[in-house]
């Protein structure tokens, strides 16, 4: 028997269907020589300090640093997790071979390896590696299974990352809390969290310290075109007025007129960060929300694997592009021109050297159905249009630059015109963000000027004020995390800096959410602002190593090198241990400041953070025992939930009860507790009862009371 382990029940169902393992069992599916089971994301976690010794249960400055000789793993303390692990453990012992069907990324590899390690797996292990959950992709993946050994470095990098985060997070949080927390505040420190907060605090300080200054500029109007004086801004109105008088008595003359034709490159395909940035700019979605929407689209088989950091496709995908485009029927109008000729195979799109574990996010050949949420439709539309746009011709433009002078004062103006829209035609019906932000002067229609021509002009003074640096939005913060704080607009340069970014595409959203939960940052409209708590925390940390995006980016690069086999995981761990020893000594020996703001205890917060995520995954009918026979699990059909052994047991609950459709949660309450909360909206009760509690009778029939 071959055992397949997926990362969640929904993915296991997709895989089981393709393999023909259609017989539901408790905690797995069986059939055709396969058993398909699942985890709920993380089943295992690194042991906590008190697991290495009871002395670490209380936070003691003089027991730091805590550095286990060997890092151990344990099951997450949750009954559902423990039950599912027992199922996996038994199946691992009984099977002939394991197929790791975990999420095809670093975190997915770590989740599965820890579970297999905990289950003492000594069976041969194969790896399923797929970029979408379509039936075709799953079949193809099973035809090309690879030995688990091929992904050993991916696991080592994930394990090193987890250990590194544990070493720094546990020790630095306890260290700073005991030294500076004044027994009132937990000061949370993290390898990625702290430098991200430091960037926000730095920007906040720049904004707060900014002093607005007035300035004056000279302009003039000639043939309905506004020209700007090409000199430094004037600091006083008096100088501006003297300049204006000078302009009034001197003639205007054209010195040069130049039109250059150019091209605007097509936008790149989306990686996760690029998609989160665009969704934040266009719709105001948080990075965390966008990740949830794209993950849902992936699980519904409409897009490829989302947690990626490349904007390129592998060359082997080229033959499939035409088929994907043809399947996107709702974009037929935009796609028709592309299908009239061969799809271009550009290095800007197809480049094996730029593809890592996965390619960029693109649609699959399964078009979206009508049951998507509004948010999912908008995210899909972003991906679909970007996918179409990369195959269109480049946009042809003309740039006009005009230089002139009035007396001895130089003037210039510029304009830009689209000659052939090319890829911009895909977005013709949308108001482009870049167009909206464009300087009004650039939107001028510039007539043809002749060198040497002169004529009457209308000089004027423009008064302005200097602006402070812009506050970070989620979009600009994500870009800053991607480039370790460097301001980079050029897409190609940004690609090169990705290896040194802080965090991973899949974790950045969670880091930002953690800063919100800790109350270190808050949202003001679209802007992210550091709170006084966040500012105090960064001011308390004197060690640059903890808050420098560049240094954290260097750690990230080392983790990527572990993944590619160029760096030893143990060396990374040893370097972190050395750094933590030095940091501990410096802080313990240093002067204490009092950080007085109150925060909840760290241990409580950690439990709050972890428990709901597991419970959410546990809301699965396949994991719920039938309340009647108590020996088989339940199954969800199109109109009802019933016992998987329905023929013998007969238990079934309809979604629609007396004219009211019950939600999954209400049905789950009915099955687990025997009754729902008080509900309204019953329309077909024989006694015209409109509200009440639905309960299970002793005969396991639904009644309204």
XYZ file of C-alpha atoms in Angstrom:
705
model
C 0.000 0.000 0.000
C 1.214 3.523 -0.878
C 0.524 6.260 1.654
C -0.011 9.835 0.412
C 0.107 12.644 2.997
C -1.366 16.012 1.933
C -1.247 19.272 3.874
C -4.997 19.674 4.374
C -8.195 17.648 3.918
C -9.401 19.537 0.802
C -6.133 18.834 -1.068
C -6.243 15.191 0.084
C -9.736 14.870 -1.441
C -8.490 16.219 -4.800
C -5.552 13.783 -4.813
C -7.691 10.829 -3.645
C -10.207 11.452 -6.442
C -7.457 11.337 -9.104
C -5.900 8.181 -7.591
C -9.227 6.388 -7.207
C -8.962 6.241 -3.395
C -12.660 6.935 -2.902
C -13.479 4.858 0.200
C -13.756 7.231 3.207
C -12.179 6.007 6.434
C -11.555 7.757 9.717
C -8.851 10.329 8.981
C -8.018 9.079 5.470
C -9.354 7.848 2.106
C -8.557 4.393 0.707
C -8.697 2.584 -2.626
C -6.795 1.396 -5.690
C -3.712 0.494 -3.623
C -3.478 3.957 -2.011
C -4.300 5.536 1.332
C -4.562 9.325 1.265
C -4.393 11.149 4.592
C -3.658 14.726 5.647
C -2.224 17.099 8.231
C -3.857 20.389 9.260
C -0.878 22.494 8.241
C 1.532 22.197 11.186
C 0.961 19.124 13.367
C 4.408 19.465 14.933
C 6.321 22.398 16.337
C 9.739 22.917 17.937
C 9.769 22.101 21.637
C 9.295 25.032 24.002
C 11.922 26.087 26.575
C 10.175 24.314 29.490
C 10.300 21.036 27.509
C 14.106 21.138 27.939
C 13.921 21.736 31.689
C 11.346 22.920 34.290
C 13.643 25.816 35.239
C 12.805 27.528 31.940
C 9.088 27.731 32.706
C 9.603 31.071 34.447
C 11.417 33.889 32.655
C 14.779 34.392 34.361
C 17.374 36.797 32.982
C 20.255 34.777 34.422
C 19.211 31.507 32.718
C 19.664 33.129 29.303
C 20.566 32.298 26.636
C 18.536 29.082 26.282
C 20.391 26.943 23.748
C 19.288 23.295 23.556
C 22.014 20.782 22.683
C 19.638 19.163 20.209
C 16.418 20.790 19.045
C 13.414 18.508 19.434
C 9.926 18.575 17.959
C 6.574 17.800 19.576
C 2.935 17.573 18.572
C 0.931 20.778 18.903
C -1.143 20.211 22.071
C -4.619 19.786 20.573
C -6.926 16.748 20.697
C -7.751 16.899 16.976
C -4.059 17.088 16.077
C -3.217 14.160 18.356
C -6.029 12.027 16.884
C -4.962 12.737 13.305
C -1.308 12.052 14.097
C -2.259 8.597 15.485
C -3.934 7.853 12.132
C -0.802 8.948 10.218
C 1.506 7.053 12.588
C -0.462 3.811 12.098
C -0.610 4.211 8.310
C 3.146 4.944 8.130
C 3.824 1.703 10.013
C 1.509 -0.307 7.714
C 2.453 1.131 4.297
C 5.181 0.059 1.842
C 5.996 3.567 0.604
C 5.192 7.173 1.550
C 4.436 9.880 -1.002
C 4.946 13.352 0.447
C 2.108 15.423 -1.095
C 2.734 18.465 1.086
C 2.608 22.029 -0.167
C 5.359 22.335 -2.778
C 7.508 24.885 -0.921
C 9.943 25.231 1.971
C 7.271 25.425 4.690
C 5.348 22.493 3.183
C 8.508 20.386 3.123
C 9.218 21.188 6.773
C 5.652 20.367 7.907
C 5.753 16.917 6.278
C 9.306 16.009 7.315
C 8.599 16.821 10.956
C 5.478 14.635 10.902
C 7.359 11.719 9.271
C 10.207 12.189 11.747
C 7.760 12.126 14.671
C 6.058 9.017 13.226
C 9.504 7.293 13.034
C 9.090 6.686 9.302
C 11.669 4.250 7.901
C 9.839 3.563 4.609
C 10.999 4.851 1.199
C 9.654 8.387 0.598
C 8.780 9.928 -2.770
C 7.918 13.602 -3.365
C 4.937 14.935 -5.333
C 5.829 18.390 -6.664
C 3.037 20.240 -8.502
C 2.257 23.847 -9.346
C -1.534 23.558 -9.523
C -4.289 21.308 -8.170
C -5.983 20.558 -11.491
C -6.600 16.898 -12.313
C -4.089 17.106 -15.180
C -1.365 18.597 -12.909
C -1.926 15.937 -10.217
C -1.788 13.084 -12.781
C 1.365 14.548 -14.336
C 2.924 14.973 -10.883
C 2.340 11.310 -9.965
C 3.978 10.267 -13.236
C 7.073 12.302 -12.280
C 7.499 11.517 -8.560
C 10.991 12.291 -7.272
C 13.029 10.808 -4.403
C 12.643 12.741 -1.143
C 16.452 13.064 -1.091
C 16.190 15.605 -3.957
C 14.505 18.006 -1.522
C 16.775 17.473 1.481
C 18.343 20.951 1.222
C 14.889 22.527 1.082
C 14.079 20.827 4.397
C 17.453 21.813 5.915
C 16.789 25.465 4.994
C 13.280 25.331 6.482
C 14.578 23.664 9.638
C 17.428 26.198 9.964
C 14.906 29.042 9.539
C 12.649 27.595 12.271
C 15.597 27.069 14.662
C 16.963 30.546 13.892
C 13.587 32.142 14.601
C 13.277 30.121 17.830
C 16.771 31.042 19.064
C 16.333 34.745 18.407
C 12.626 35.040 19.243
C 12.710 33.106 22.527
C 15.991 34.515 23.857
C 15.710 38.137 22.713
C 12.050 38.424 23.794
C 12.834 37.097 27.279
C 16.041 39.137 27.459
C 14.476 42.503 26.609
C 11.264 41.795 28.542
C 13.112 41.006 31.787
C 15.658 43.805 31.364
C 13.380 46.607 30.166
C 9.775 45.453 30.600
C 9.473 46.461 34.234
C 7.325 43.352 34.866
C 4.527 45.069 32.939
C 5.245 44.706 29.246
C 6.271 41.814 27.033
C 8.748 43.133 24.445
C 8.412 40.860 21.437
C 11.533 40.531 19.263
C 11.711 38.585 15.991
C 14.276 37.944 13.252
C 12.055 39.561 10.576
C 9.478 41.329 12.736
C 11.952 43.697 14.435
C 13.779 45.056 11.345
C 10.386 45.521 9.646
C 9.182 47.537 12.630
C 12.497 49.458 12.590
C 11.834 50.559 8.978
C 8.378 51.835 9.964
C 9.739 53.627 13.062
C 12.556 55.233 11.045
C 10.058 56.546 8.480
C 7.750 57.751 11.264
C 10.608 59.698 12.861
C 11.532 61.262 9.499
C 7.917 62.384 9.029
C 7.613 63.722 12.608
C 10.920 65.595 12.345
C 10.105 67.093 8.944
C 9.787 70.858 8.833
C 7.652 72.172 5.957
C 9.180 75.017 3.981
C 7.606 77.285 1.396
C 9.235 77.742 -1.993
C 8.553 79.624 -5.218
C 9.092 78.561 -8.823
C 9.090 80.583 -12.037
C 6.937 79.360 -14.915
C 5.799 80.825 -18.199
C 3.107 80.017 -20.765
C 4.000 80.011 -24.464
C 1.579 78.805 -27.178
C -0.660 77.299 -24.443
C 2.215 75.169 -23.108
C 3.549 75.634 -19.557
C 7.356 75.836 -19.293
C 9.226 75.501 -15.971
C 12.343 77.444 -15.098
C 15.284 74.982 -14.962
C 16.807 76.575 -11.858
C 16.780 75.772 -8.148
C 13.620 76.550 -6.220
C 13.552 80.094 -4.824
C 13.449 80.372 -1.042
C 11.847 83.854 -0.788
C 8.911 85.591 -2.444
C 11.073 88.690 -2.927
C 13.504 86.799 -5.207
C 10.589 85.231 -7.079
C 8.999 88.642 -7.716
C 12.309 90.057 -8.966
C 12.580 87.045 -11.288
C 9.046 87.660 -12.550
C 9.859 91.298 -13.400
C 12.934 90.107 -15.311
C 10.842 87.595 -17.301
C 8.275 90.253 -18.243
C 10.853 92.403 -20.019
C 12.778 89.613 -21.800
C 11.746 87.615 -24.887
C 10.959 83.879 -24.953
C 13.032 81.766 -27.366
C 12.974 78.044 -28.292
C 16.490 76.550 -28.052
C 15.804 72.868 -28.900
C 12.901 70.623 -29.838
C 13.380 66.860 -29.743
C 11.012 63.933 -30.208
C 12.322 60.500 -29.248
C 10.366 57.370 -29.959
C 10.620 54.659 -27.327
C 8.958 51.584 -25.926
C 7.323 50.808 -22.608
C 8.155 47.252 -21.581
C 5.300 44.896 -20.743
C 4.595 44.460 -17.037
C 5.994 41.302 -15.475
C 3.917 38.324 -14.393
C 2.987 38.314 -10.723
C 4.931 36.787 -7.899
C 3.120 36.818 -4.527
C 4.622 40.128 -3.371
C 3.813 41.815 -6.705
C 0.204 40.625 -6.464
C -0.104 41.823 -2.854
C 1.341 45.219 -3.840
C -1.073 45.625 -6.781
C -4.109 44.492 -4.754
C -3.217 46.967 -2.008
C -2.812 49.830 -4.495
C -5.970 49.089 -6.478
C -8.373 47.723 -3.880
C -6.788 48.551 -0.506
C -6.540 44.833 0.409
C -4.064 43.930 3.146
C -1.253 41.530 2.276
C -2.841 38.937 4.552
C -6.262 39.233 2.856
C -4.738 38.954 -0.632
C -2.866 35.801 0.440
C -6.156 34.269 1.667
C -7.960 35.132 -1.608
C -5.191 33.763 -3.852
C -4.848 30.616 -1.695
C -8.586 30.020 -2.109
C -8.318 30.481 -5.906
C -5.435 27.972 -5.928
C -7.424 25.402 -3.955
C -10.356 25.931 -6.335
C -7.899 25.092 -9.167
C -8.224 28.442 -11.002
C -4.611 29.631 -10.524
C -1.187 28.082 -10.013
C 0.749 27.835 -6.737
C 0.798 31.330 -5.184
C 3.626 31.428 -2.610
C 6.291 32.202 -5.189
C 9.043 34.787 -5.564
C 9.676 34.667 -9.314
C 8.032 36.576 -12.171
C 9.125 34.098 -14.853
C 7.760 30.889 -16.418
C 9.741 27.752 -17.152
C 10.348 27.132 -20.854
C 8.577 23.746 -20.676
C 5.300 25.622 -20.044
C 5.390 27.362 -23.440
C 3.398 24.665 -25.343
C 0.553 24.936 -22.778
C 0.104 28.714 -23.018
C -2.204 28.667 -26.060
C -4.530 26.165 -24.379
C -4.717 28.230 -21.171
C -5.496 31.396 -23.168
C -8.206 29.602 -25.159
C -9.858 28.390 -21.951
C -10.143 31.974 -20.613
C -13.434 32.557 -22.442
C -14.511 35.619 -20.433
C -11.463 37.471 -21.845
C -12.141 36.314 -25.424
C -12.102 39.867 -26.796
C -8.581 40.505 -25.442
C -7.246 37.037 -26.290
C -8.500 36.743 -29.910
C -5.707 38.965 -31.357
C -3.075 36.822 -29.570
C -4.363 33.547 -31.005
C -4.191 34.805 -34.605
C -0.414 34.239 -34.604
C 2.134 32.164 -32.643
C 2.489 33.174 -28.973
C 5.804 35.075 -28.604
C 8.463 33.226 -26.590
C 10.266 36.090 -24.886
C 13.127 35.775 -22.348
C 11.255 38.395 -20.300
C 8.576 35.726 -19.714
C 10.214 32.291 -20.226
C 13.554 31.816 -18.473
C 14.517 28.599 -16.682
C 17.466 30.325 -14.996
C 15.058 32.670 -13.165
C 12.589 29.981 -12.015
C 13.217 28.443 -8.576
C 10.800 25.927 -6.987
C 7.830 27.267 -8.933
C 7.010 29.621 -11.788
C 5.090 32.918 -11.608
C 1.365 32.962 -10.723
C -0.802 32.393 -13.811
C -4.351 31.147 -14.478
C -4.927 27.430 -15.041
C -7.053 25.998 -17.877
C -10.007 25.798 -15.437
C -11.896 29.121 -15.725
C -13.563 30.522 -12.591
C -17.171 29.653 -11.832
C -19.852 32.054 -10.647
C -19.478 31.057 -6.987
C -16.321 33.100 -6.378
C -16.519 35.953 -3.880
C -16.215 39.506 -5.185
C -12.668 39.721 -3.785
C -11.620 36.451 -5.438
C -13.016 37.676 -8.780
C -11.002 40.904 -8.528
C -7.783 39.042 -7.653
C -8.358 36.565 -10.497
C -8.928 39.492 -12.878
C -5.551 41.013 -11.882
C -3.771 37.706 -12.592
C -5.660 36.999 -15.826
C -5.074 40.449 -17.346
C -1.406 40.445 -16.378
C -1.049 36.975 -17.992
C -2.675 38.267 -21.208
C -0.696 41.545 -21.206
C 2.746 39.885 -21.184
C 2.076 38.371 -24.631
C 0.950 41.633 -26.243
C 3.427 43.852 -28.161
C 5.325 46.539 -26.251
C 3.657 49.930 -25.962
C 5.204 52.467 -28.383
C 5.543 56.006 -27.090
C 7.062 59.311 -28.093
C 8.801 61.574 -25.590
C 9.025 65.260 -26.460
C 11.600 67.479 -24.765
C 11.605 71.233 -25.402
C 14.281 73.622 -24.074
C 13.903 77.378 -24.147
C 15.166 80.541 -22.463
C 13.949 83.929 -21.344
C 16.936 86.241 -21.219
C 19.510 84.162 -19.331
C 17.013 81.956 -17.458
C 16.668 78.432 -18.946
C 13.213 76.819 -19.280
C 12.071 73.367 -20.294
C 8.966 71.249 -20.692
C 8.249 67.678 -21.718
C 5.376 65.614 -22.957
C 4.602 62.004 -23.650
C 2.333 60.485 -26.233
C 1.227 56.880 -26.793
C 1.710 56.014 -30.478
C 0.675 52.329 -30.336
C -0.933 51.109 -27.103
C 0.377 47.518 -27.351
C -0.100 45.839 -23.949
C -1.855 48.937 -22.596
C -4.889 47.900 -24.686
C -5.535 45.179 -22.075
C -6.125 47.921 -19.485
C -7.842 50.428 -21.804
C -11.122 50.331 -19.860
C -9.423 50.924 -16.531
C -8.127 54.195 -15.175
C -4.414 53.576 -14.828
C -2.881 54.407 -11.449
C 0.248 55.674 -13.164
C -1.808 58.007 -15.379
C -3.550 59.379 -12.315
C -0.278 60.036 -10.529
C 1.403 61.565 -13.554
C 2.501 65.166 -13.296
C -0.054 67.431 -14.983
C 2.666 69.123 -17.041
C 3.495 65.761 -18.615
C -0.082 65.417 -19.791
C 0.234 68.495 -21.996
C -0.225 68.143 -25.730
C 2.882 69.749 -27.174
C 2.690 71.269 -30.650
C 5.673 71.307 -33.021
C 8.160 74.049 -32.124
C 10.904 75.415 -34.360
C 14.382 76.146 -32.970
C 14.892 79.902 -32.792
C 11.209 80.827 -32.749
C 10.155 83.535 -30.308
C 6.895 85.097 -29.288
C 4.839 86.577 -26.474
C 4.731 84.621 -23.246
C 2.918 84.888 -19.908
C 5.305 84.534 -16.940
C 3.949 83.551 -13.522
C 4.977 82.492 -10.014
C 4.033 79.118 -8.567
C 4.073 78.838 -4.773
C 4.532 75.418 -3.176
C 5.449 73.662 0.060
C 7.977 70.911 0.655
C 6.391 67.556 1.535
C 7.536 65.110 4.230
C 8.547 61.560 3.225
C 5.496 59.423 2.474
C 4.299 57.042 5.167
C 4.532 53.367 4.281
C 1.455 51.643 2.890
C 1.292 47.842 2.863
C 2.289 48.021 -0.814
C 5.418 50.111 -0.233
C 6.340 48.201 2.951
C 6.170 44.874 1.082
C 8.494 46.296 -1.590
C 10.854 47.583 1.127
C 10.910 44.146 2.786
C 11.617 42.565 -0.600
C 14.672 44.790 -1.141
C 15.822 45.015 2.526
C 14.847 48.677 2.758
C 16.380 49.914 -0.499
C 14.184 52.156 -2.665
C 14.138 50.339 -6.005
C 11.713 51.108 -8.838
C 13.461 49.211 -11.630
C 11.925 45.728 -11.926
C 15.093 43.996 -13.140
C 17.201 45.397 -10.296
C 14.475 44.434 -7.837
C 14.621 40.832 -9.122
C 18.352 40.761 -8.320
C 17.811 42.019 -4.765
C 15.094 39.495 -3.886
C 17.580 36.996 -2.464
C 18.571 39.560 0.156
C 15.020 40.591 1.060
C 13.754 40.175 4.623
C 11.214 37.410 5.157
C 9.767 35.226 2.417
C 6.810 36.051 0.149
C 4.668 33.577 2.106
C 5.572 35.014 5.550
C 5.616 38.789 4.998
C 1.847 39.177 5.332
C 1.949 37.322 8.673
C 4.810 39.536 9.917
C 2.768 42.688 9.197
C -0.287 41.164 10.921
C 1.876 40.272 13.959
C 2.965 43.924 14.261
C -0.712 44.938 14.289
C -1.561 42.319 16.937
C 1.311 43.457 19.138
C 0.001 47.022 18.776
C 3.407 48.150 17.459
C 1.804 49.640 14.341
C -1.650 50.870 13.360
C -3.448 51.715 10.138
C -4.482 55.290 9.330
C -6.462 55.112 6.094
C -4.027 53.284 3.781
C -0.923 54.341 5.729
C 0.929 52.207 8.281
C 2.049 54.191 11.299
C 4.328 53.130 14.167
C 2.645 53.509 17.572
C 4.384 54.991 20.614
C 4.820 51.383 21.858
C 6.546 50.397 18.614
C 8.788 53.478 18.678
C 9.763 52.876 22.326
C 10.622 49.255 21.572
C 12.964 50.149 18.683
C 14.542 52.929 20.763
C 15.171 50.385 23.544
C 17.052 48.032 21.193
C 20.555 49.405 20.808
C 21.946 46.418 18.924
C 21.876 47.163 15.189
C 21.948 43.435 14.335
C 18.395 43.030 15.584
C 16.894 45.934 13.665
C 18.956 46.275 10.495
C 17.087 45.221 7.306
C 20.427 44.805 5.491
C 21.853 42.381 8.075
C 18.599 40.446 8.244
C 18.712 40.312 4.442
C 22.169 38.716 4.706
C 20.727 35.988 6.960
C 17.984 35.446 4.389
C 20.606 35.029 1.667
C 22.385 32.384 3.779
C 19.096 30.491 4.185
C 18.647 30.528 0.412
C 22.212 29.250 0.034
C 21.396 26.362 2.413
C 18.469 25.585 0.090
C 20.781 25.460 -2.922
C 23.464 23.445 -1.083
C 26.039 26.278 -0.987
C 25.988 26.811 2.793
C 25.910 24.535 5.846
C 22.790 24.675 8.034
C 24.890 23.990 11.149
C 27.150 26.932 10.349
C 24.105 29.225 10.158
C 22.922 27.914 13.538
C 26.393 28.344 15.122
C 26.628 31.952 13.880
C 23.222 32.757 15.397
C 24.158 31.098 18.717
C 27.363 33.176 18.865
C 25.410 36.357 18.126
C 22.815 35.550 20.812
C 25.530 34.845 23.423
C 27.140 38.228 22.695
C 23.775 40.035 22.670
C 22.767 38.479 26.009
C 26.014 39.531 27.684
C 25.752 43.082 26.325
C 22.134 43.559 27.452
C 22.537 41.891 30.874
C 25.629 44.016 31.633
C 24.085 47.218 30.238
C 21.948 49.877 31.928
C 18.220 49.217 32.247
C 15.558 51.581 30.922
C 11.961 51.222 32.036
C 9.471 50.369 29.332
C 6.187 50.996 31.097
C 3.451 50.208 28.573
C 1.259 47.264 29.503
C 0.921 44.252 27.225
C -0.590 40.794 27.617
C 1.748 38.005 28.642
C 3.560 36.398 25.748
C 2.536 32.841 26.682
C -1.164 33.704 26.574
C -0.822 35.500 23.250
C 1.004 32.555 21.701
C -1.809 30.188 22.698
C -4.440 32.577 21.374
C -2.595 32.852 18.106
C -2.138 29.136 17.590
C -5.367 27.529 18.737
C -7.915 29.138 16.339
C -5.810 28.267 13.283
C -5.913 24.573 14.164
C -9.594 24.640 15.119
C -10.446 26.292 11.818
C -8.761 23.467 9.917
C -10.625 20.914 12.087
C -14.034 22.018 10.811
C -14.058 19.070 8.420
C -16.974 16.646 8.095
C -14.556 13.838 7.190
C -13.030 14.263 10.659
C -16.364 14.188 12.523
C -17.775 10.918 13.878
C -21.378 10.015 13.150
C -23.402 10.813 16.348
C -25.704 7.826 15.723
C -23.455 4.806 15.042
C -20.343 6.439 16.574
C -18.109 4.178 14.475
C -18.030 5.862 11.061
C -17.181 9.394 10.042
C -19.497 11.822 8.235
C -19.530 12.895 4.590
C -20.840 16.101 3.011
C -22.991 15.710 -0.085
C -24.766 18.246 -2.303
C -27.879 18.570 -0.120
C -27.038 16.934 3.196
C -24.428 15.680 5.643
C -24.675 11.968 6.410
C -22.922 8.912 7.776
C -20.362 7.379 5.403
C -22.036 4.035 6.225
C -25.487 5.475 5.441
C -26.919 2.175 4.111
C -26.547 0.517 7.513
C -26.665 3.521 9.848
C -29.170 5.809 8.100
C -28.040 9.073 9.757
C -28.520 12.162 7.588
C -29.106 15.899 8.189
C -30.349 18.091 5.342
C -28.817 21.555 4.794
C -32.377 22.901 4.416
C -34.486 22.532 7.541
C -38.048 23.862 7.481
C -37.177 26.275 4.660
C -33.997 27.655 6.267
C -30.534 26.804 4.937
C -28.195 26.082 7.844
C -24.540 27.155 7.723
C -21.701 24.639 8.217
C -21.170 25.941 11.756
C -24.865 25.563 12.634
C -24.881 22.019 11.212
C -21.678 21.201 13.108
C -23.285 22.461 16.371
C -26.315 20.263 15.657
C -24.128 17.174 15.118
C -21.633 17.743 17.947
C -23.868 19.355 20.597
C -27.214 17.881 19.565
C -28.729 21.333 19.005
C -28.129 24.726 17.385
C -28.327 28.176 18.918
C -31.644 30.045 18.509
C -32.295 30.632 14.806
C -34.759 32.687 12.770
C -36.126 32.380 9.238
C -37.993 29.052 9.174
C -40.645 29.338 6.445
C -42.121 25.859 5.907
C -42.750 24.558 9.449
C -46.137 22.732 9.579
C -47.085 24.718 12.703
C -45.813 28.038 11.195
C -43.010 28.339 13.775
C -40.557 30.979 12.412
C -37.811 30.818 15.046
C -36.388 28.356 17.527
C -33.639 25.818 18.278
C -33.071 22.876 15.930
C -32.202 19.731 17.893
C -31.660 16.008 17.306
C -34.364 13.731 18.715
C -33.497 10.370 20.345
C -34.234 8.840 16.936
C -31.678 11.254 15.384
C -34.321 13.219 13.518
C -34.260 17.035 13.400
C -36.944 18.849 15.407
C -37.622 22.539 16.000
C -38.197 23.556 19.624
